[in-house]
Amino acid sequence: MVEQEIELKLSLPEGEVARFRRDPMIHRLKQGRAVNKPLLAAYFDTPNLSLKSARMALRIRQEGRLRVQTLKIATKGSATGIQVRGEFNAKTNRNSPDIALIESEAARCALLKAIGRTKDDNSTPKSAILNLIPVFTTDVRRTVWTLADGTDAVEVCLDLGTIESGGKSVLIREVELELKRGSEAFLLDIADTFSERYGCRVFSDSKAARGYSLCSPSSPTPRKAGKLRLEPDQSVWSAFQAIVGEGTDQLFANEPTVRLGQDVEGVHQARVAVRRMRAALSAFRSVLPDAFRSPLNKDLRWVGNMLGPARDWDVFIDETLHAVLKRPGRPPALDRFAERCGEARKHGYRRARKGLNSARYGRLQLSLIRVPYTAAPTLEAERPIGEFAGALLDERLRAVQTAAGRDPSLLDEVSLHALRIDIKKLRYAIEFFGNLYVAHDVKPYRSALKRLQECLGGLNDAAVHAAMLQAMNAPDRPVSKFVQRAILSHLHASRDEGLSHLTEMWGAFSTLPPFWRS
């Protein structure tokens, strides 16, 4: 039987299980009694994990006396929290998968394609065609409640147990919310309540994903922002939803890299996601009620601040300190200082992980997930984005021109920082709306802005790193005079070089005609 599964997973903090079982909302909205059942499942794949690569999961699960074969196929990206998948269930009495039980021809063909076969050979036993092996197992004790309110119903599952593969295991302590009927808003309202009461966070990885991480360990990969594809006649609100949805994808996808703390690009891309969403809130502020915009912006700023120290130390160590350490004949004082910087970076990553593990971040996750399921808040938000984009780009350009003045290389550090922010906002706006215009016209404008932003970013790094050095030079743990001179000399040289290029870059940019006016 084919179904569409729409669900949201929440991690339940340790020590909250007993209190969760007594939750007053569950007992107020539940239909009938809770159902407890053991679930023992084996997940199957090819030896080279072809189904994993195709974003499929195939299992046989013992549910009490019932044995069920299930094929799940992702139909949307799950990074935004609410997972939407095609699910194909069938009763079975076998211990291995049987392709004949999959009623959908499209799903059957997709499965065969994933394992390297182009057609269903009816002369061969179905189970032999698959040539699959068990790759991991799950052992779960599930408690199920059905919560209903009018036409809306959500199945709430408390899952406790383990996932095992090759002698390794990981604990399961999570809450699954599956929409049975009605709107996603009802599901999100329930998730909000659980997040508020128990500090739950959105947990995007399915049991299959965690099982695969056991049997085929791999490091998470940082994710950059994806390209947006807006249409001139779609509404302003729809465009805003697309921008925030992409930013949410990027932020959530980089969480594992930030937690691991071994790839500096992960925390950088997480901060980029935060900045892009804050830029969108600023760009669309004329059509967003302050009651909606302000709390979201405040929480995103908080996340950016939690990630900030890790990123600052990454850049300080990998760029400024690395350049100084490359000098020949460096004294031991520099190596001791490098060790201190490494300790500070570790502390920055601990702060970042603490932020991502917090209840506040869990509430922000749900606020972001809710955006695509929220109706346009104002009539102005329903106008076409094609009419809105040009006026906004004009506004952003005027802000940049005002901030730059006659010659940006003459500005002080505070004014240069303000100019960098305005240029970043213009660049993000162009990235949001660029595909509404002719690509040939957009490219040189975007490239010139990127060069300006990188130049100003280098100048800002020099100022930030000088402040970081000063903060480390504490009375109880001073930094040697040699180290201070070496680093400040490098920073001054970097600043002078950046300023020497800034006038030229600004001149090249200011002569470009605004492509959105042509």
C-alpha positions as semicolon CSV with decimal commas, in nm:
position;residue;x (nm);y (nm);z (nm)
1;M;0,000;0,000;0,000
2;V;0,134;0,344;-0,094
3;E;0,108;0,634;0,148
4;Q;0,260;0,979;0,179
5;E;0,438;1,018;0,508
6;I;0,454;1,373;0,649
7;E;0,641;1,380;0,977
8;L;0,860;1,582;1,206
9;K;1,116;1,435;1,447
10;L;1,211;1,588;1,780
11;S;1,494;1,486;2,009
12;L;1,376;1,440;2,369
13;P;1,631;1,547;2,633
14;E;1,753;1,286;2,878
15;G;1,545;1,278;3,194
16;E;1,225;1,408;3,030
17;V;1,071;1,074;2,926
18;A;0,855;1,021;3,235
19;R;0,729;1,380;3,232
20;F;0,656;1,357;2,858
21;R;0,432;1,053;2,914
22;R;0,222;1,263;3,154
23;D;0,200;1,563;2,921
24;P;-0,134;1,745;2,974
25;M;-0,182;1,827;2,604
26;I;-0,147;1,460;2,512
27;H;-0,408;1,358;2,766
28;R;-0,642;1,642;2,662
29;L;-0,632;1,571;2,286
30;K;-0,569;1,196;2,271
31;Q;-0,823;0,973;2,097
32;G;-0,849;0,643;2,282
33;R;-0,575;0,487;2,490
34;A;-0,203;0,487;2,424
35;V;-0,069;0,186;2,236
36;N;0,262;0,027;2,333
37;K;0,442;-0,202;2,090
38;P;0,789;-0,342;2,027
39;L;0,935;-0,276;1,680
40;L;1,224;-0,491;1,556
41;A;1,346;-0,398;1,210
42;A;1,622;-0,495;0,967
43;Y;1,723;-0,251;0,693
44;F;1,851;-0,389;0,363
45;D;2,081;-0,252;0,094
46;T;2,339;-0,362;-0,161
47;P;2,698;-0,412;-0,040
48;N;2,790;-0,072;-0,186
49;L;2,481;0,094;-0,032
50;S;2,305;0,185;-0,357
51;L;1,971;0,253;-0,184
52;K;2,135;0,499;0,053
53;S;2,279;0,686;-0,246
54;A;1,931;0,694;-0,405
55;R;1,777;0,832;-0,082
56;M;1,571;0,518;-0,027
57;A;1,525;0,295;0,276
58;L;1,399;-0,066;0,262
59;R;1,318;-0,255;0,579
60;I;1,129;-0,550;0,719
61;R;0,984;-0,479;1,060
62;Q;0,824;-0,707;1,316
63;E;0,535;-0,520;1,476
64;G;0,403;-0,755;1,741
65;R;0,262;-1,049;1,545
66;L;0,263;-0,854;1,221
67;R;0,557;-0,840;0,980
68;V;0,568;-0,547;0,736
69;Q;0,794;-0,466;0,443
70;T;0,837;-0,091;0,386
71;L;1,009;0,103;0,109
72;K;1,056;0,477;0,170
73;I;1,153;0,717;-0,107
74;A;1,231;1,080;-0,031
75;T;1,012;1,318;-0,230
76;K;1,142;1,640;-0,075
77;G;1,457;1,742;0,104
78;S;1,424;1,669;0,474
79;A;1,665;1,936;0,596
80;T;1,383;2,181;0,663
81;G;1,247;1,952;0,934
82;I;0,913;1,831;0,798
83;Q;0,997;1,520;0,601
84;V;0,777;1,420;0,309
85;R;0,831;1,073;0,169
86;G;0,657;0,814;-0,039
87;E;0,599;0,507;0,174
88;F;0,509;0,164;0,032
89;N;0,394;-0,089;0,292
90;A;0,295;-0,453;0,254
91;K;0,244;-0,745;0,491
92;T;0,498;-1,023;0,449
93;N;0,599;-1,354;0,601
94;R;0,953;-1,340;0,466
95;N;1,282;-1,243;0,629
96;S;1,415;-1,080;0,311
97;P;1,266;-0,818;0,077
98;D;1,027;-0,923;-0,198
99;I;0,991;-0,678;-0,485
100;A;0,659;-0,833;-0,585
101;L;0,506;-0,681;-0,272
102;I;0,564;-0,326;-0,401
103;E;0,238;-0,244;-0,582
104;S;0,357;0,080;-0,741
105;E;0,528;0,017;-1,074
106;A;0,709;0,353;-1,049
107;A;0,847;0,268;-0,705
108;R;0,944;-0,080;-0,821
109;C;1,131;0,062;-1,122
110;A;1,303;0,322;-0,903
111;L;1,421;0,048;-0,668
112;L;1,551;-0,166;-0,954
113;K;1,729;0,134;-1,106
114;A;1,892;0,213;-0,772
115;I;2,041;-0,137;-0,748
116;G;2,160;-0,136;-1,107
117;R;1,885;-0,321;-1,292
118;T;1,688;-0,164;-1,575
119;K;1,390;-0,402;-1,580
120;D;1,195;-0,645;-1,367
121;D;1,289;-0,996;-1,482
122;N;0,978;-1,201;-1,406
123;S;1,162;-1,528;-1,463
124;T;1,380;-1,471;-1,158
125;P;1,252;-1,497;-0,797
126;K;1,178;-1,147;-0,678
127;S;1,394;-1,173;-0,368
128;A;1,688;-1,297;-0,578
129;I;1,657;-1,001;-0,812
130;L;1,720;-0,763;-0,526
131;N;2,040;-0,930;-0,400
132;L;2,022;-0,726;-0,080
133;I;2,181;-0,781;0,259
134;P;2,086;-0,654;0,608
135;V;2,306;-0,355;0,692
136;F;2,171;-0,250;1,032
137;T;1,887;-0,321;1,274
138;T;1,666;-0,119;1,506
139;D;1,511;-0,230;1,834
140;V;1,248;0,020;1,951
141;R;0,981;0,031;2,217
142;R;0,713;0,265;2,080
143;T;0,429;0,440;2,261
144;V;0,165;0,585;2,028
145;W;-0,101;0,849;2,091
146;T;-0,338;0,993;1,832
147;L;-0,409;1,360;1,902
148;A;-0,703;1,521;1,727
149;D;-0,869;1,860;1,721
150;G;-1,159;1,899;1,480
151;T;-1,047;1,794;1,132
152;D;-0,677;1,776;1,228
153;A;-0,506;1,465;1,361
154;V;-0,143;1,386;1,442
155;E;0,008;1,058;1,555
156;V;0,262;1,112;1,834
157;C;0,517;0,834;1,879
158;L;0,763;0,816;2,166
159;D;1,048;0,591;2,049
160;L;1,308;0,451;2,289
161;G;1,566;0,195;2,183
162;T;1,883;0,135;1,984
163;I;2,022;0,115;1,631
164;E;2,294;-0,146;1,580
165;S;2,540;-0,228;1,304
166;G;2,864;-0,427;1,310
167;G;2,892;-0,427;1,688
168;K;2,831;-0,051;1,713
169;S;2,513;0,105;1,846
170;V;2,344;0,440;1,904
171;L;2,057;0,522;2,138
172;I;1,713;0,633;2,020
173;R;1,520;0,879;2,235
174;E;1,291;1,078;2,011
175;V;0,937;1,191;1,941
176;E;0,789;1,143;1,593
177;L;0,493;1,355;1,489
178;E;0,315;1,222;1,182
179;L;0,032;1,415;1,019
180;K;-0,263;1,184;0,965
181;R;-0,510;1,442;0,838
182;G;-0,549;1,819;0,826
183;S;-0,283;2,090;0,808
184;E;0,087;2,102;0,887
185;A;0,008;2,399;1,115
186;F;-0,156;2,163;1,366
187;L;0,152;1,938;1,363
188;L;0,375;2,242;1,419
189;D;0,156;2,371;1,703
190;I;0,206;2,039;1,884
191;A;0,580;2,052;1,815
192;D;0,594;2,408;1,954
193;T;0,431;2,293;2,276
194;F;0,675;2,004;2,319
195;S;0,970;2,230;2,241
196;E;0,856;2,486;2,498
197;R;0,791;2,230;2,772
198;Y;1,079;1,987;2,724
199;G;1,347;2,174;2,529
200;C;1,305;1,948;2,224
201;R;1,503;2,022;1,909
202;V;1,417;1,932;1,553
203;F;1,599;1,616;1,455
204;S;1,629;1,581;1,079
205;D;1,809;1,246;1,060
206;S;1,581;0,945;1,021
207;K;1,659;0,612;1,186
208;A;1,779;0,494;0,847
209;A;2,023;0,787;0,820
210;R;2,162;0,714;1,166
211;G;2,188;0,344;1,086
212;Y;2,382;0,419;0,771
213;S;2,616;0,645;0,969
214;L;2,701;0,340;1,182
215;C;2,762;0,095;0,899
216;S;2,929;0,347;0,668
217;P;3,085;0,628;0,875
218;S;3,162;0,949;0,690
219;S;3,230;1,308;0,785
220;P;2,947;1,556;0,726
221;T;2,991;1,788;0,430
222;P;2,941;2,166;0,455
223;R;2,656;2,295;0,241
224;K;2,663;2,624;0,053
225;A;2,356;2,827;-0,036
226;G;2,161;2,687;-0,329
227;K;2,046;2,888;-0,629
228;L;1,701;3,040;-0,609
229;R;1,460;3,021;-0,901
230;L;1,200;3,294;-0,863
231;E;0,937;3,388;-1,121
232;P;0,847;3,755;-1,188
233;D;0,475;3,694;-1,131
234;Q;0,502;3,496;-0,807
235;S;0,405;3,684;-0,495
236;V;0,644;3,872;-0,270
237;W;0,545;3,642;0,015
238;S;0,611;3,331;-0,193
239;A;0,956;3,465;-0,280
240;F;1,027;3,538;0,086
241;Q;0,919;3,185;0,179
242;A;1,155;3,041;-0,084
243;I;1,448;3,249;0,044
244;V;1,390;3,155;0,408
245;G;1,333;2,791;0,311
246;E;1,667;2,778;0,133
247;G;1,837;2,950;0,427
248;T;1,680;2,702;0,667
249;D;1,802;2,413;0,452
250;Q;2,154;2,555;0,457
251;L;2,156;2,618;0,833
252;F;2,018;2,276;0,928
253;A;2,246;2,094;0,682
254;N;2,554;2,251;0,842
255;E;2,460;2,160;1,200
256;P;2,647;1,824;1,192
257;T;2,966;1,990;1,065
258;V;2,951;2,255;1,338
259;R;2,897;1,990;1,605
260;L;3,193;1,787;1,481
261;G;3,413;2,097;1,470
262;Q;3,667;1,957;1,223
263;D;3,582;2,157;0,909
264;V;3,600;2,536;0,931
265;E;3,371;2,568;0,629
266;G;3,076;2,424;0,827
267;V;3,050;2,706;1,080
268;H;3,117;2,959;0,802
269;Q;2,828;2,829;0,591
270;A;2,599;2,813;0,894
271;R;2,672;3,182;0,958
272;V;2,615;3,261;0,590
273;A;2,272;3,098;0,618
274;V;2,191;3,312;0,922
275;R;2,310;3,631;0,752
276;R;2,112;3,557;0,435
277;M;1,791;3,505;0,632
278;R;1,849;3,822;0,832
279;A;1,913;4,005;0,505
280;A;1,581;3,872;0,375
281;L;1,399;3,992;0,688
282;S;1,551;4,335;0,633
283;A;1,477;4,339;0,259
284;F;1,111;4,241;0,305
285;R;1,047;4,445;0,620
286;S;0,798;4,674;0,439
287;V;0,561;4,377;0,390
288;L;0,630;4,191;0,717
289;P;0,452;4,276;1,042
290;D;0,700;4,367;1,312
291;A;0,545;4,104;1,542
292;F;0,656;3,840;1,289
293;R;0,987;3,989;1,178
294;S;1,140;4,116;1,501
295;P;1,142;3,791;1,711
296;L;1,276;3,590;1,418
297;N;1,550;3,843;1,351
298;K;1,640;3,856;1,720
299;D;1,681;3,477;1,742
300;L;1,880;3,461;1,419
301;R;2,112;3,733;1,549
302;W;2,155;3,528;1,867
303;V;2,253;3,218;1,667
304;G;2,499;3,424;1,464
305;N;2,656;3,548;1,787
306;M;2,681;3,191;1,921
307;L;2,861;3,084;1,604
308;G;3,072;3,401;1,584
309;P;3,366;3,317;1,815
310;A;3,431;2,983;1,643
311;R;3,439;3,155;1,303
312;D;3,653;3,445;1,430
313;W;3,915;3,205;1,567
314;D;3,907;2,996;1,251
315;V;3,993;3,303;1,042
316;F;4,246;3,438;1,294
317;I;4,435;3,107;1,309
318;D;4,408;3,000;0,946
319;E;4,486;3,337;0,791
320;T;4,653;3,588;1,025
321;L;4,842;3,350;1,257
322;H;4,930;3,108;0,976
323;A;5,091;3,390;0,776
324;V;5,300;3,495;1,078
325;L;5,403;3,136;1,160
326;K;5,535;3,085;0,807
327;R;5,817;3,330;0,874
328;P;6,155;3,156;0,914
329;G;6,323;3,130;1,253
330;R;6,014;3,194;1,462
331;P;6,072;3,193;1,840
332;P;5,901;2,952;2,084
333;A;5,678;3,238;2,201
334;L;5,485;3,217;1,873
335;D;5,424;2,844;1,914
336;R;5,302;2,897;2,271
337;F;5,071;3,171;2,145
338;A;4,942;2,937;1,874
339;E;4,853;2,683;2,144
340;R;4,655;2,950;2,330
341;C;4,470;3,034;2,009
342;G;4,389;2,666;1,959
343;E;4,240;2,654;2,309
344;A;4,032;2,963;2,233
345;R;3,905;2,807;1,911
346;K;3,797;2,492;2,097
347;H;3,611;2,711;2,344
348;G;3,441;2,888;2,052
349;Y;3,323;2,557;1,910
350;R;3,196;2,445;2,249
351;R;2,991;2,764;2,264
352;A;2,858;2,698;1,913
353;R;2,756;2,341;2,007
354;K;2,595;2,468;2,327
355;G;2,387;2,709;2,119
356;L;2,273;2,438;1,876
357;N;2,182;2,208;2,166
358;S;1,976;2,471;2,347
359;A;1,599;2,493;2,384
360;R;1,610;2,841;2,229
361;Y;1,760;2,702;1,912
362;G;1,491;2,433;1,905
363;R;1,223;2,703;1,915
364;L;1,398;2,892;1,635
365;Q;1,407;2,575;1,423
366;L;1,030;2,544;1,448
367;S;0,979;2,914;1,373
368;L;1,179;2,875;1,052
369;I;1,005;2,551;0,954
370;R;0,668;2,721;0,998
371;V;0,740;2,999;0,743
372;P;0,653;2,794;0,428
373;Y;0,321;2,694;0,589
374;T;0,216;3,047;0,686
375;A;-0,028;3,257;0,482
376;A;0,075;3,598;0,350
377;P;0,056;3,839;0,646
378;T;-0,036;4,152;0,446
379;L;-0,199;4,246;0,116
380;E;0,126;4,412;0,011
381;A;0,298;4,074;0,041
382;E;0,073;3,935;-0,234
383;R;0,197;4,173;-0,507
384;P;0,430;4,026;-0,777
385;I;0,795;3,999;-0,681
386;G;0,892;4,142;-1,022
387;E;0,749;4,479;-0,915
388;F;0,908;4,464;-0,570
389;A;1,263;4,358;-0,663
390;G;1,367;4,663;-0,867
391;A;1,258;4,914;-0,602
392;L;1,441;4,718;-0,332
393;L;1,763;4,698;-0,537
394;D;1,744;5,076;-0,592
395;E;1,708;5,126;-0,218
396;R;2,003;4,897;-0,143
397;L;2,223;5,072;-0,402
398;R;2,145;5,417;-0,262
399;A;2,244;5,297;0,085
400;V;2,578;5,172;-0,050
401;Q;2,647;5,496;-0,236
402;T;2,566;5,706;0,071
403;A;2,785;5,493;0,296
404;A;3,080;5,501;0,050
405;G;3,091;5,879;0,019
406;R;3,340;6,040;-0,220
407;D;3,620;5,788;-0,160
408;P;3,563;5,483;0,064
409;S;3,939;5,445;0,127
410;L;3,921;5,765;0,338
411;L;3,662;5,620;0,578
412;D;3,742;5,522;0,936
413;E;3,702;5,164;1,062
414;V;3,347;5,215;1,189
415;S;3,233;5,364;0,857
416;L;3,412;5,091;0,657
417;H;3,229;4,831;0,862
418;A;2,895;5,002;0,791
419;L;2,978;5,013;0,418
420;R;3,063;4,643;0,422
421;I;2,723;4,563;0,574
422;D;2,541;4,771;0,311
423;I;2,736;4,605;0,030
424;K;2,659;4,264;0,174
425;K;2,287;4,347;0,182
426;L;2,297;4,459;-0,182
427;R;2,485;4,147;-0,285
428;Y;2,239;3,919;-0,105
429;A;1,947;4,102;-0,266
430;I;2,105;4,042;-0,607
431;E;2,152;3,674;-0,521
432;F;1,786;3,654;-0,419
433;F;1,647;3,828;-0,728
434;G;1,922;3,781;-0,987
435;N;1,744;3,517;-1,192
436;L;1,459;3,764;-1,259
437;Y;1,700;3,952;-1,488
438;V;1,930;3,876;-1,782
439;A;2,221;3,665;-1,652
440;H;2,471;3,837;-1,883
441;D;2,389;4,174;-1,723
442;V;2,387;4,045;-1,366
443;K;2,722;3,864;-1,366
444;P;2,966;4,161;-1,387
445;Y;2,768;4,354;-1,127
446;R;2,769;4,061;-0,886
447;S;3,140;3,994;-0,947
448;A;3,233;4,356;-0,875
449;L;3,029;4,349;-0,555
450;K;3,195;4,025;-0,447
451;R;3,541;4,176;-0,491
452;L;3,440;4,482;-0,290
453;Q;3,291;4,268;-0,013
454;E;3,602;4,050;0,008
455;C;3,827;4,358;0,023
456;L;3,618;4,517;0,297
457;G;3,596;4,180;0,473
458;G;3,975;4,167;0,487
459;L;3,985;4,518;0,634
460;N;3,725;4,419;0,894
461;D;3,920;4,102;0,981
462;A;4,228;4,313;1,045
463;A;4,035;4,529;1,291
464;V;3,868;4,230;1,461
465;H;4,197;4,038;1,491
466;A;4,371;4,338;1,646
467;A;4,093;4,351;1,907
468;M;4,122;3,975;1,968
469;L;4,497;4,011;2,023
470;Q;4,439;4,295;2,268
471;A;4,182;4,086;2,459
472;M;4,429;3,798;2,490
473;N;4,695;4,029;2,635
474;A;4,550;4,005;2,986
475;P;4,749;4,112;3,295
476;D;4,747;3,757;3,434
477;R;4,843;3,600;3,100
478;P;5,022;3,854;2,880
479;V;5,119;3,807;2,518
480;S;5,490;3,858;2,451
481;K;5,596;4,186;2,292
482;F;5,750;3,997;1,998
483;V;5,422;3,820;1,922
484;Q;5,226;4,143;1,946
485;R;5,466;4,322;1,710
486;A;5,468;4,035;1,459
487;I;5,090;4,007;1,441
488;L;5,018;4,380;1,442
489;S;5,278;4,432;1,171
490;H;5,103;4,172;0,954
491;L;4,761;4,325;1,023
492;H;4,879;4,679;0,939
493;A;5,030;4,552;0,614
494;S;4,707;4,372;0,526
495;R;4,505;4,683;0,599
496;D;4,732;4,905;0,388
497;E;4,712;4,659;0,098
498;G;4,333;4,641;0,124
499;L;4,295;5,020;0,126
500;S;4,527;5,048;-0,175
501;H;4,288;4,832;-0,378
502;L;3,962;4,972;-0,242
503;T;3,956;5,293;-0,448
504;E;4,020;5,102;-0,771
505;M;3,752;4,842;-0,690
506;W;3,501;5,109;-0,599
507;G;3,571;5,296;-0,922
508;A;3,514;4,979;-1,127
509;F;3,187;4,908;-0,947
510;S;3,047;5,261;-0,956
511;T;3,075;5,280;-1,337
512;L;2,856;4,971;-1,389
513;P;2,496;5,050;-1,489
514;P;2,237;4,898;-1,251
515;F;2,116;4,600;-1,453
516;W;1,766;4,607;-1,304
517;R;1,692;4,946;-1,461
518;S;1,771;4,847;-1,821
